[in-house]
Amino acid sequence: MSDVEFRPSQAVTILAGQHKGEPGLVWAVVGDKIEVLTLEGDYHVYSPAELEEAV
């Protein structure tokens, strides 16, 4: 069995964007976490509160 948690009822938004000036994909699982994958393959996970603090 995989450790992946599957929640089919949650909305997901996928955007092309930037992370610290680097192009990449940003996808948000609403109300839970924001995940970033850069074109170099770097993967980051943030809570909505963490991103609000950075603004």
Tab-separated table of C-alpha atoms in Angstrom:
chain	number	residue	atom	x	y	z
A	1	MET	CA	0.000	0.000	0.000
A	2	SER	CA	1.102	3.527	-0.745
A	3	ASP	CA	1.397	6.330	1.807
A	4	VAL	CA	-0.442	8.692	-0.560
A	5	GLU	CA	-3.670	10.084	0.856
A	6	PHE	CA	-6.333	10.359	-1.851
A	7	ARG	CA	-9.155	12.842	-1.290
A	8	PRO	CA	-11.249	13.028	-4.473
A	9	SER	CA	-13.709	15.606	-3.147
A	10	GLN	CA	-11.171	18.406	-2.714
A	11	ALA	CA	-10.811	21.153	-5.300
A	12	VAL	CA	-7.396	21.641	-6.846
A	13	THR	CA	-6.140	24.681	-8.760
A	14	ILE	CA	-3.040	24.379	-10.952
A	15	LEU	CA	-1.176	27.487	-12.110
A	16	ALA	CA	2.000	28.253	-13.999
A	17	GLY	CA	3.979	30.571	-11.789
A	18	GLN	CA	7.240	31.282	-10.046
A	19	HIS	CA	8.875	30.180	-6.832
A	20	LYS	CA	11.633	32.500	-5.616
A	21	GLY	CA	12.047	33.803	-9.151
A	22	GLU	CA	12.195	30.358	-10.803
A	23	PRO	CA	9.454	29.227	-13.227
A	24	GLY	CA	7.400	26.244	-12.203
A	25	LEU	CA	3.979	24.804	-11.467
A	26	VAL	CA	2.007	25.766	-8.391
A	27	TRP	CA	-0.974	23.745	-7.275
A	28	ALA	CA	-3.150	24.346	-4.273
A	29	VAL	CA	-5.266	21.834	-2.416
A	30	VAL	CA	-7.892	24.246	-1.107
A	31	GLY	CA	-7.683	24.965	2.617
A	32	ASP	CA	-4.961	22.401	3.207
A	33	LYS	CA	-1.648	23.145	1.538
A	34	ILE	CA	0.015	24.822	-1.400
A	35	GLU	CA	2.502	22.696	-3.319
A	36	VAL	CA	5.167	24.011	-5.693
A	37	LEU	CA	7.173	22.045	-8.259
A	38	THR	CA	9.879	24.027	-10.068
A	39	LEU	CA	11.129	23.167	-13.538
A	40	GLU	CA	14.374	22.002	-11.899
A	41	GLY	CA	12.370	19.428	-9.944
A	42	ASP	CA	12.462	21.160	-6.536
A	43	TYR	CA	9.324	20.401	-4.532
A	44	HIS	CA	8.018	22.603	-1.700
A	45	VAL	CA	4.877	22.440	0.465
A	46	TYR	CA	3.446	25.443	2.295
A	47	SER	CA	0.421	26.108	4.445
A	48	PRO	CA	-1.742	29.082	3.441
A	49	ALA	CA	-0.596	30.859	6.630
A	50	GLU	CA	3.083	30.474	5.659
A	51	LEU	CA	2.449	32.167	2.326
A	52	GLU	CA	0.479	34.997	3.941
A	53	GLU	CA	3.404	35.666	6.311
A	54	ALA	CA	5.798	35.937	3.352
A	55	VAL	CA	3.759	38.709	1.675
